Tab-separated table of C-alpha atoms in Angstrom:
chain	number	residue	atom	x	y	z
A	1	UNK	CA	0.050	0.062	-0.016
A	2	UNK	CA	1.354	3.405	-0.865
A	3	UNK	CA	1.885	5.868	1.918
A	4	UNK	CA	-0.400	8.476	0.414
A	5	UNK	CA	-0.555	11.802	2.282
A	6	UNK	CA	1.410	11.752	5.292
A	7	UNK	CA	-0.056	15.000	6.760
A	8	UNK	CA	2.199	17.213	8.791
A	9	UNK	CA	5.918	16.752	8.664
A	10	UNK	CA	7.959	16.521	11.784
A	11	UNK	CA	9.276	20.085	11.164
A	12	UNK	CA	5.788	21.587	11.195
A	13	UNK	CA	3.847	19.053	13.463
A	14	UNK	CA	4.743	20.694	16.723
A	15	UNK	CA	7.008	23.658	16.280
A	16	UNK	CA	7.243	24.203	20.071
A	17	UNK	CA	8.431	20.783	20.766
A	18	UNK	CA	9.651	17.833	18.801
A	19	UNK	CA	7.125	14.992	18.192
A	20	UNK	CA	7.178	12.329	20.984
A	21	UNK	CA	9.204	9.128	21.002
A	22	UNK	CA	6.869	6.107	20.896
A	23	UNK	CA	7.552	2.836	22.835
A	24	UNK	CA	5.076	0.067	22.094
A	25	UNK	CA	5.485	-3.053	24.248
A	26	UNK	CA	3.304	-6.163	23.460
A	27	UNK	CA	3.628	-9.244	25.755
A	28	UNK	CA	2.988	-12.647	24.311
A	29	UNK	CA	-0.037	-14.612	25.555
A	30	UNK	CA	-0.797	-12.401	28.447
A	31	UNK	CA	-4.483	-11.827	29.115
A	32	UNK	CA	-6.090	-8.885	30.939
A	33	UNK	CA	-6.321	-10.865	34.132
A	34	UNK	CA	-2.474	-11.195	34.657
A	35	UNK	CA	-1.726	-7.718	35.920
A	36	UNK	CA	-2.051	-6.947	39.564
A	37	UNK	CA	-3.590	-3.462	38.627
A	38	UNK	CA	-6.259	-5.547	36.745
A	39	UNK	CA	-6.982	-7.784	39.730
A	40	UNK	CA	-4.391	-10.536	39.584
A	41	UNK	CA	-3.414	-12.178	42.852
A	42	UNK	CA	-1.103	-14.862	41.405
A	43	UNK	CA	1.725	-12.711	40.001
A	44	UNK	CA	4.148	-9.862	40.798
A	45	UNK	CA	3.861	-6.944	38.291
A	46	UNK	CA	5.153	-3.888	40.248
A	47	UNK	CA	6.495	-2.108	37.197
A	48	UNK	CA	3.297	-2.489	35.122
A	49	UNK	CA	1.175	-1.607	38.197
A	50	UNK	CA	3.279	1.562	38.596
A	51	UNK	CA	2.758	2.364	34.969
A	52	UNK	CA	-1.013	1.973	35.453
A	53	UNK	CA	-0.908	4.467	38.422
A	54	UNK	CA	1.177	6.976	36.470
A	55	UNK	CA	-0.789	6.859	33.349
A	56	UNK	CA	-4.029	5.538	31.853
A	57	UNK	CA	-5.378	2.052	32.419
A	58	UNK	CA	-7.810	0.794	29.706
A	59	UNK	CA	-10.191	-1.936	30.877
A	60	UNK	CA	-11.898	-2.858	27.569
A	61	UNK	CA	-9.117	-3.472	25.017
A	62	UNK	CA	-9.453	-6.452	22.696
A	63	UNK	CA	-7.118	-8.236	20.318
A	64	UNK	CA	-7.791	-11.133	18.059
A	65	UNK	CA	-7.547	-14.504	19.930
A	66	UNK	CA	-4.202	-15.635	18.314
A	67	UNK	CA	-0.630	-14.207	17.883
A	68	UNK	CA	-0.002	-13.743	14.124
A	69	UNK	CA	-3.543	-12.310	13.375
A	70	UNK	CA	-3.069	-9.742	16.100
A	71	UNK	CA	0.450	-8.846	15.004
A	72	UNK	CA	-0.745	-8.235	11.387
A	73	UNK	CA	-3.652	-6.288	12.667
A	74	UNK	CA	-1.749	-4.020	14.984
A	75	UNK	CA	1.056	-3.117	12.617
A	76	UNK	CA	-1.265	-2.388	9.670
A	77	UNK	CA	-4.330	-1.067	11.422
A	78	UNK	CA	-6.501	-3.204	9.243
A	79	UNK	CA	-8.956	-6.069	9.992
A	80	UNK	CA	-7.675	-9.443	9.060
A	81	UNK	CA	-10.136	-10.117	6.160
A	82	UNK	CA	-8.259	-7.320	4.260
A	83	UNK	CA	-4.655	-8.552	4.489
A	84	UNK	CA	-3.986	-11.631	6.624
A	85	UNK	CA	-3.054	-14.377	4.297
A	86	UNK	CA	-0.888	-16.947	6.221
A	87	UNK	CA	-0.033	-17.750	9.832
A	88	UNK	CA	3.449	-16.495	10.637
A	89	UNK	CA	3.489	-13.960	7.804
A	90	UNK	CA	2.838	-10.337	6.983
A	91	UNK	CA	2.107	-9.985	3.242
A	92	UNK	CA	4.781	-8.226	1.473
A	93	UNK	CA	3.903	-4.634	0.443
A	94	UNK	CA	1.725	-3.903	3.481
A	95	UNK	CA	2.025	-0.339	4.778
A	96	UNK	CA	2.771	-0.434	8.538
A	97	UNK	CA	2.985	2.099	11.283
A	98	UNK	CA	6.794	1.817	11.138
A	99	UNK	CA	6.731	2.816	7.429
A	100	UNK	CA	4.445	5.814	8.284
A	101	UNK	CA	6.637	7.080	11.136
A	102	UNK	CA	9.914	6.388	9.280
A	103	UNK	CA	8.791	8.299	6.267
A	104	UNK	CA	8.120	11.271	8.529
A	105	UNK	CA	11.570	11.161	10.071
A	106	UNK	CA	11.351	8.735	13.012
A	107	UNK	CA	14.069	6.145	13.517
A	108	UNK	CA	12.311	2.772	13.788
A	109	UNK	CA	13.350	-0.326	15.696
A	110	UNK	CA	11.795	-3.662	16.644
A	111	UNK	CA	13.104	-6.150	19.210
A	112	UNK	CA	11.761	-9.424	20.522
A	113	UNK	CA	9.549	-11.842	18.508
A	114	UNK	CA	8.989	-11.211	14.788
A	115	UNK	CA	6.920	-14.230	13.431
A	116	UNK	CA	5.954	-12.248	10.244
A	117	UNK	CA	8.528	-13.644	7.705
A	118	UNK	CA	7.082	-16.972	7.123
A	119	UNK	CA	9.516	-19.081	9.268
A	120	UNK	CA	6.786	-21.164	10.949
A	121	UNK	CA	7.138	-24.919	10.298
A	122	UNK	CA	3.966	-26.193	8.518
A	123	UNK	CA	3.026	-22.828	7.080
A	124	UNK	CA	1.571	-23.382	3.596
A	125	UNK	CA	3.676	-20.642	2.055
A	126	UNK	CA	6.768	-21.113	4.270
A	127	UNK	CA	9.263	-18.237	3.682
A	128	UNK	CA	6.659	-15.883	2.141
A	129	UNK	CA	6.307	-12.840	4.437
A	130	UNK	CA	7.973	-9.595	5.360
A	131	UNK	CA	11.405	-9.198	6.801
A	132	UNK	CA	11.740	-6.402	9.474
A	133	UNK	CA	13.312	-3.955	7.073
A	134	UNK	CA	10.548	-4.622	4.490
A	135	UNK	CA	8.044	-3.803	7.202
A	136	UNK	CA	9.532	-0.428	7.818
A	137	UNK	CA	12.084	-1.008	10.595
A	138	UNK	CA	15.579	0.589	10.391
A	139	UNK	CA	16.964	-1.751	13.121
A	140	UNK	CA	16.017	-5.107	14.678
A	141	UNK	CA	17.068	-7.658	17.196
A	142	UNK	CA	14.657	-10.558	16.927
A	143	UNK	CA	13.734	-14.155	17.256
A	144	UNK	CA	11.879	-16.123	14.611
A	145	UNK	CA	12.827	-14.071	11.458
A	146	UNK	CA	14.313	-16.521	8.954
A	147	UNK	CA	14.797	-19.288	11.533
A	148	UNK	CA	12.971	-20.458	14.713
A	149	UNK	CA	15.172	-22.236	17.179
A	150	UNK	CA	14.884	-21.310	20.805
A	151	UNK	CA	13.341	-18.030	22.007
A	152	UNK	CA	14.513	-18.430	25.689
A	153	UNK	CA	17.657	-20.301	26.766
A	154	UNK	CA	20.446	-20.638	24.086
A	155	UNK	CA	18.393	-18.488	21.854
A	156	UNK	CA	18.360	-18.002	18.018
A	157	UNK	CA	18.877	-14.293	17.490
A	158	UNK	CA	18.956	-12.193	14.245
A	159	UNK	CA	20.470	-8.608	14.410
A	160	UNK	CA	19.893	-6.328	11.547
A	161	UNK	CA	19.730	-9.087	8.962
A	162	UNK	CA	22.514	-11.284	10.326
A	163	UNK	CA	21.879	-14.528	12.113
A	164	UNK	CA	24.073	-14.490	15.273
A	165	UNK	CA	26.383	-17.382	16.346
A	166	UNK	CA	24.759	-19.651	19.047
A	167	UNK	CA	24.195	-17.750	22.263
A	168	UNK	CA	25.042	-20.584	24.587
A	169	UNK	CA	23.796	-20.013	28.221
A	170	UNK	CA	22.197	-16.673	27.411
A	171	UNK	CA	18.525	-15.923	27.950
A	172	UNK	CA	16.861	-14.503	24.881
A	173	UNK	CA	14.495	-11.933	26.578
A	174	UNK	CA	17.603	-10.290	28.173
A	175	UNK	CA	19.247	-9.943	24.798
A	176	UNK	CA	16.252	-8.249	23.252
A	177	UNK	CA	15.725	-5.885	26.204
A	178	UNK	CA	19.392	-4.925	26.220
A	179	UNK	CA	19.160	-4.031	22.516
A	180	UNK	CA	16.069	-1.990	23.208
A	181	UNK	CA	17.894	-0.151	25.957
A	182	UNK	CA	20.749	0.706	23.632
A	183	UNK	CA	18.411	1.778	20.850
A	184	UNK	CA	16.799	4.324	23.214
A	185	UNK	CA	20.189	5.706	24.198
A	186	UNK	CA	21.513	5.871	20.689
A	187	UNK	CA	18.497	7.811	19.425
A	188	UNK	CA	17.653	9.983	22.382
A	189	UNK	CA	18.354	13.119	20.303
A	190	UNK	CA	15.751	12.451	17.625
A	191	UNK	CA	12.234	11.046	17.587
A	192	UNK	CA	12.136	7.271	17.504
A	193	UNK	CA	9.627	4.402	17.357
A	194	UNK	CA	10.557	1.271	19.419
A	195	UNK	CA	8.247	-1.641	18.923
A	196	UNK	CA	8.864	-4.408	21.463
A	197	UNK	CA	6.759	-7.600	20.829
A	198	UNK	CA	8.055	-9.622	23.691
A	199	UNK	CA	8.852	-13.360	23.709
A	200	UNK	CA	7.461	-13.756	27.202
A	201	UNK	CA	5.054	-15.119	28.451
A	202	UNK	CA	4.517	-17.644	25.624
A	203	UNK	CA	5.114	-21.392	26.352
A	204	UNK	CA	7.237	-23.255	26.793
A	205	UNK	CA	7.140	-22.271	30.415
A	206	UNK	CA	10.752	-22.369	31.647
A	207	UNK	CA	12.776	-21.070	34.546
A	208	UNK	CA	13.905	-17.488	34.161
A	209	UNK	CA	17.193	-16.095	35.409
A	210	UNK	CA	15.383	-15.108	38.630
A	211	UNK	CA	13.831	-18.481	39.219
A	212	UNK	CA	14.848	-20.482	42.268
A	213	UNK	CA	15.894	-23.178	42.209
A	214	UNK	CA	17.352	-22.759	38.741
A	215	UNK	CA	18.022	-26.172	37.260
A	216	UNK	CA	20.650	-26.733	34.699
A	217	UNK	CA	19.482	-26.033	31.070
A	218	UNK	CA	19.515	-29.684	30.139
A	219	UNK	CA	16.952	-30.403	32.936
A	220	UNK	CA	14.575	-27.606	32.101
A	221	UNK	CA	11.069	-28.871	31.220
A	222	UNK	CA	8.060	-26.756	30.354
A	223	UNK	CA	5.690	-26.609	33.212
A	224	UNK	CA	2.795	-24.278	34.122
A	225	UNK	CA	4.405	-24.066	37.528
A	226	UNK	CA	6.987	-21.563	35.987
A	227	UNK	CA	4.303	-19.293	34.530
A	228	UNK	CA	4.320	-16.982	37.589
A	229	UNK	CA	8.144	-16.548	37.107
A	230	UNK	CA	7.723	-15.733	33.421
A	231	UNK	CA	5.138	-13.004	34.318
A	232	UNK	CA	7.442	-11.603	36.928
A	233	UNK	CA	10.361	-11.515	34.598
A	234	UNK	CA	8.258	-9.978	31.787
A	235	UNK	CA	7.499	-7.159	34.250
A	236	UNK	CA	11.135	-6.792	35.154
A	237	UNK	CA	12.095	-6.283	31.518
A	238	UNK	CA	9.246	-3.619	31.144
A	239	UNK	CA	10.916	-1.980	34.165
A	240	UNK	CA	14.222	-1.938	32.327
A	241	UNK	CA	12.685	-0.144	29.271
A	242	UNK	CA	10.947	2.438	31.501
A	243	UNK	CA	14.216	3.014	33.345
A	244	UNK	CA	16.024	3.494	30.044
A	245	UNK	CA	13.517	6.130	29.063
A	246	UNK	CA	14.010	7.911	32.415
A	247	UNK	CA	17.827	7.568	32.410
A	248	UNK	CA	18.076	9.251	29.066
A	249	UNK	CA	15.817	12.169	30.049
A	250	UNK	CA	13.016	11.262	27.689
A	251	UNK	CA	10.147	10.569	30.081
A	252	UNK	CA	8.285	13.844	29.342
A	253	UNK	CA	8.503	13.367	25.578
A	254	UNK	CA	7.812	9.651	25.215
A	255	UNK	CA	4.530	7.923	24.802
A	256	UNK	CA	4.701	4.424	26.316
A	257	UNK	CA	2.091	1.770	25.523
A	258	UNK	CA	1.764	-1.716	26.903
A	259	UNK	CA	-0.555	-4.407	25.785
A	260	UNK	CA	-0.759	-8.195	25.177
A	261	UNK	CA	-1.352	-9.985	21.736
A	262	UNK	CA	-4.112	-12.323	22.994
A	263	UNK	CA	-5.421	-14.160	26.051
A	264	UNK	CA	-3.445	-16.340	28.322
A	265	UNK	CA	-2.645	-19.971	27.547
A	266	UNK	CA	-5.648	-22.231	28.394
A	267	UNK	CA	-3.340	-24.339	30.706
A	268	UNK	CA	-3.091	-21.327	32.960
A	269	UNK	CA	-5.673	-20.453	35.702
A	270	UNK	CA	-5.039	-17.136	37.491
A	271	UNK	CA	-6.354	-16.182	40.846
A	272	UNK	CA	-7.895	-12.818	40.783
A	273	UNK	CA	-9.897	-10.618	42.976
A	274	UNK	CA	-13.039	-11.837	41.118
A	275	UNK	CA	-12.106	-15.570	41.474
A	276	UNK	CA	-10.155	-18.007	39.410
A	277	UNK	CA	-9.910	-17.165	35.655
A	278	UNK	CA	-8.687	-19.612	33.056
A	279	UNK	CA	-6.795	-18.410	30.040
A	280	UNK	CA	-8.629	-18.608	26.656
A	281	UNK	CA	-5.941	-18.097	23.966
A	282	UNK	CA	-7.277	-19.300	20.598
A	283	UNK	CA	-10.848	-19.200	21.614
A	284	UNK	CA	-13.415	-16.494	20.570
A	285	UNK	CA	-14.706	-15.627	24.084
A	286	UNK	CA	-13.596	-12.628	26.101
A	287	UNK	CA	-10.964	-14.970	27.654
A	288	UNK	CA	-9.257	-15.073	24.298
A	289	UNK	CA	-9.408	-11.490	23.307
A	290	UNK	CA	-9.407	-9.291	26.490
A	291	UNK	CA	-5.853	-7.930	26.904
A	292	UNK	CA	-4.336	-5.308	29.113
A	293	UNK	CA	-3.620	-1.826	27.815
A	294	UNK	CA	-1.732	0.835	29.664
A	295	UNK	CA	-0.606	4.259	28.371
A	296	UNK	CA	1.669	6.936	29.718
A	297	UNK	CA	2.885	10.214	28.317
A	298	UNK	CA	4.271	12.070	31.181
A	299	UNK	CA	2.894	15.595	31.506
A	300	UNK	CA	0.191	14.820	28.939
A	301	UNK	CA	-1.676	11.714	30.225
A	302	UNK	CA	-3.623	12.107	33.500
A	303	UNK	CA	-2.152	9.975	36.372
A	304	UNK	CA	-4.335	7.032	37.431
A	305	UNK	CA	-7.075	7.469	34.885
A	306	UNK	CA	-9.198	4.376	34.227
A	307	UNK	CA	-10.875	4.301	30.856
A	308	UNK	CA	-13.644	1.789	29.887
A	309	UNK	CA	-13.867	2.795	26.243
A	310	UNK	CA	-13.773	-0.074	23.712
A	311	UNK	CA	-10.387	-0.447	21.975
A	312	UNK	CA	-9.336	-2.906	19.369
A	313	UNK	CA	-5.955	-3.579	17.570
A	314	UNK	CA	-6.826	-1.502	14.526
A	315	UNK	CA	-6.853	1.446	16.760
A	316	UNK	CA	-3.071	1.451	17.427
A	317	UNK	CA	-1.980	2.761	14.034
A	318	UNK	CA	-4.119	5.956	14.065
A	319	UNK	CA	-3.155	6.483	17.636
A	320	UNK	CA	0.646	6.389	16.895
A	321	UNK	CA	0.114	8.466	13.744
A	322	UNK	CA	-1.822	11.125	15.855
A	323	UNK	CA	0.832	11.246	18.503
A	324	UNK	CA	3.485	12.061	15.785
A	325	UNK	CA	1.219	14.709	14.389
A	326	UNK	CA	0.461	12.732	11.168
A	327	UNK	CA	-2.705	12.069	9.172
A	328	UNK	CA	-3.451	8.402	8.254
A	329	UNK	CA	-2.281	7.359	4.703
A	330	UNK	CA	-4.633	7.956	1.775
A	331	UNK	CA	-6.468	4.808	0.654
A	332	UNK	CA	-6.096	3.230	4.172
A	333	UNK	CA	-9.490	1.631	4.914
A	334	UNK	CA	-9.786	3.503	8.216
A	335	UNK	CA	-10.754	0.567	10.260
A	336	UNK	CA	-9.215	1.990	13.515
A	337	UNK	CA	-10.054	4.931	15.691
A	338	UNK	CA	-7.402	6.750	17.581
A	339	UNK	CA	-7.594	6.637	21.345
A	340	UNK	CA	-4.991	9.389	21.645
A	341	UNK	CA	-7.599	11.711	23.125
A	342	UNK	CA	-8.423	9.244	25.856
A	343	UNK	CA	-4.654	9.124	26.549
A	344	UNK	CA	-4.688	12.756	27.048
A	345	UNK	CA	-7.570	12.596	29.351
A	346	UNK	CA	-10.133	13.902	26.812
A	347	UNK	CA	-13.283	12.315	25.718
A	348	UNK	CA	-12.398	11.368	22.205
A	349	UNK	CA	-14.700	9.448	19.931
A	350	UNK	CA	-15.284	6.050	21.671
A	351	UNK	CA	-16.262	3.088	19.622
A	352	UNK	CA	-19.793	1.867	19.693
A	353	UNK	CA	-18.616	-1.649	19.057
A	354	UNK	CA	-15.720	-3.986	18.118
A	355	UNK	CA	-15.582	-6.207	15.059
A	356	UNK	CA	-13.379	-9.256	14.737
A	357	UNK	CA	-12.677	-11.378	11.639
A	358	UNK	CA	-10.865	-14.433	13.048
A	359	UNK	CA	-9.398	-16.781	10.444
A	360	UNK	CA	-6.409	-18.202	12.196
A	361	UNK	CA	-5.068	-20.501	9.405
A	362	UNK	CA	-3.295	-22.515	12.073
A	363	UNK	CA	-3.976	-25.658	14.106
A	364	UNK	CA	-7.419	-26.623	15.087
A	365	UNK	CA	-8.671	-23.096	15.957
A	366	UNK	CA	-12.005	-22.453	14.179
A	367	UNK	CA	-12.751	-19.310	12.205
A	368	UNK	CA	-15.493	-16.878	13.244
A	369	UNK	CA	-16.670	-13.313	12.783
A	370	UNK	CA	-18.450	-11.315	15.408
A	371	UNK	CA	-19.314	-7.884	16.702
A	372	UNK	CA	-19.584	-6.979	20.344
A	373	UNK	CA	-19.918	-3.980	22.680
A	374	UNK	CA	-19.790	-3.854	26.398
A	375	UNK	CA	-22.936	-6.039	26.869
A	376	UNK	CA	-23.934	-7.729	23.649
A	377	UNK	CA	-22.148	-10.032	21.158
A	378	UNK	CA	-23.373	-11.411	17.796
A	379	UNK	CA	-21.628	-13.991	15.682
A	380	UNK	CA	-22.185	-14.099	11.943
A	381	UNK	CA	-23.743	-17.577	12.347
A	382	UNK	CA	-26.518	-15.888	14.383
A	383	UNK	CA	-25.412	-16.765	17.870
A	384	UNK	CA	-26.195	-13.938	20.321
A	385	UNK	CA	-24.947	-13.506	23.906
A	386	UNK	CA	-25.697	-11.130	26.802
A	387	UNK	CA	-22.127	-10.743	28.108
A	388	UNK	CA	-23.412	-9.104	31.226
A	389	UNK	CA	-25.091	-12.300	32.257
A	390	UNK	CA	-22.768	-14.754	30.403
A	391	UNK	CA	-19.331	-13.181	29.885
A	392	UNK	CA	-17.558	-16.356	28.785
A	393	UNK	CA	-20.483	-17.690	26.712
A	394	UNK	CA	-20.890	-20.915	28.719
A	395	UNK	CA	-24.654	-21.037	28.276
A	396	UNK	CA	-26.700	-21.452	25.179
A	397	UNK	CA	-27.173	-18.511	22.846
A	398	UNK	CA	-30.261	-16.304	23.378
A	399	UNK	CA	-32.870	-14.717	21.238
A	400	UNK	CA	-32.406	-10.967	20.879
A	401	UNK	CA	-35.026	-9.062	22.682
A	402	UNK	CA	-35.618	-5.558	24.098
A	403	UNK	CA	-32.275	-3.609	23.937
A	404	UNK	CA	-30.724	-6.736	22.611
A	405	UNK	CA	-32.876	-6.633	19.495
A	406	UNK	CA	-31.536	-3.144	18.515
A	407	UNK	CA	-27.988	-4.139	19.300
A	408	UNK	CA	-28.258	-7.274	17.139
A	409	UNK	CA	-29.554	-5.313	14.238
A	410	UNK	CA	-26.756	-2.782	14.437
A	411	UNK	CA	-24.293	-5.604	14.675
A	412	UNK	CA	-25.763	-7.278	11.533
A	413	UNK	CA	-25.201	-4.098	9.646
A	414	UNK	CA	-21.495	-4.123	10.687
A	415	UNK	CA	-21.103	-7.718	9.618
A	416	UNK	CA	-22.549	-6.971	6.266
A	417	UNK	CA	-20.375	-4.066	5.783
A	418	UNK	CA	-17.137	-5.878	6.691
A	419	UNK	CA	-16.771	-7.997	3.689
A	420	UNK	CA	-13.653	-8.618	1.540
């Protein structure tokens, strides 16, 4: 997709101050219920809880239920029926938020997990996808670009196009966080975009460098008992990034966003203030799509604000563009809606509903399309639920009546409109 009109240039966007740096962190397989600020009792997340206290905590953000569909959606700002073609791949030629900001003068970097170049075993079109530079990133330090290997201990790492020698005894998440810290320091004098799709907390669940006891690598076996350690270490790495922003004097001119790519693995049950909650990754219920979302722009975002507005992953692209003082590209379908006003403490234009086209193209996960708001949810096969009474859709579908009838008709119009 061509860039089209990029709107204001960096020179004219904010003459009184340079456009903000943007740090977007996305944890892997971390549902809404896993943060202490969202009610978790099972895990230690002090840095993220501090981020929530010092910025805006969104309570109704939704991804797709699976990793690659969410990754394609967040970087392109488009619903999956438009441009998602293969698990593990981002179709070549797609215009991303990195392209958009780079063309406007930002230095762009990505660290962590890529999974968009077609390096997934079993993919129908293995190897067909986008490399990081093709997706708009000037620099990268990543796992799963041209090769998979290990993401954790003894990781397979690619840095700026070069596959690194074996990193024996090293822990992948530390390598990626370290590169992110150096990226921030190197580019502190100019606007930058740092996209950090983390490797944690995806399975296999293994000991982290902070786990005790810490068994030898040869004896490490995936176990859900290590999940709390992976959440704690994920939080520690977020703390390192926040500290790097502070250390380089950039806190007042950096928008930091944190989210997750989908719900928690189904093998994990989290104790929360509302009772036990089982992860729903891959499934179409709220347990599969409800993710944390925190935002802080020091001096701009109100401290401790809680916002219940509906957010979905198409909304990130226009939000990042707006923060940089840019218009969205011409010919972009405009699926997303910026939540920058809400980050600033303003009312904005909240969504009436969220649409999801879920066609995972992987494993035994079943495709589905639906529209939902805070209370009601309609699938394109006619199933209808009152989420206020049945939030995880454990009961049979209901017949729309009263307020539900009007919502169902509105949702049907959305489903008819969202066609390839």
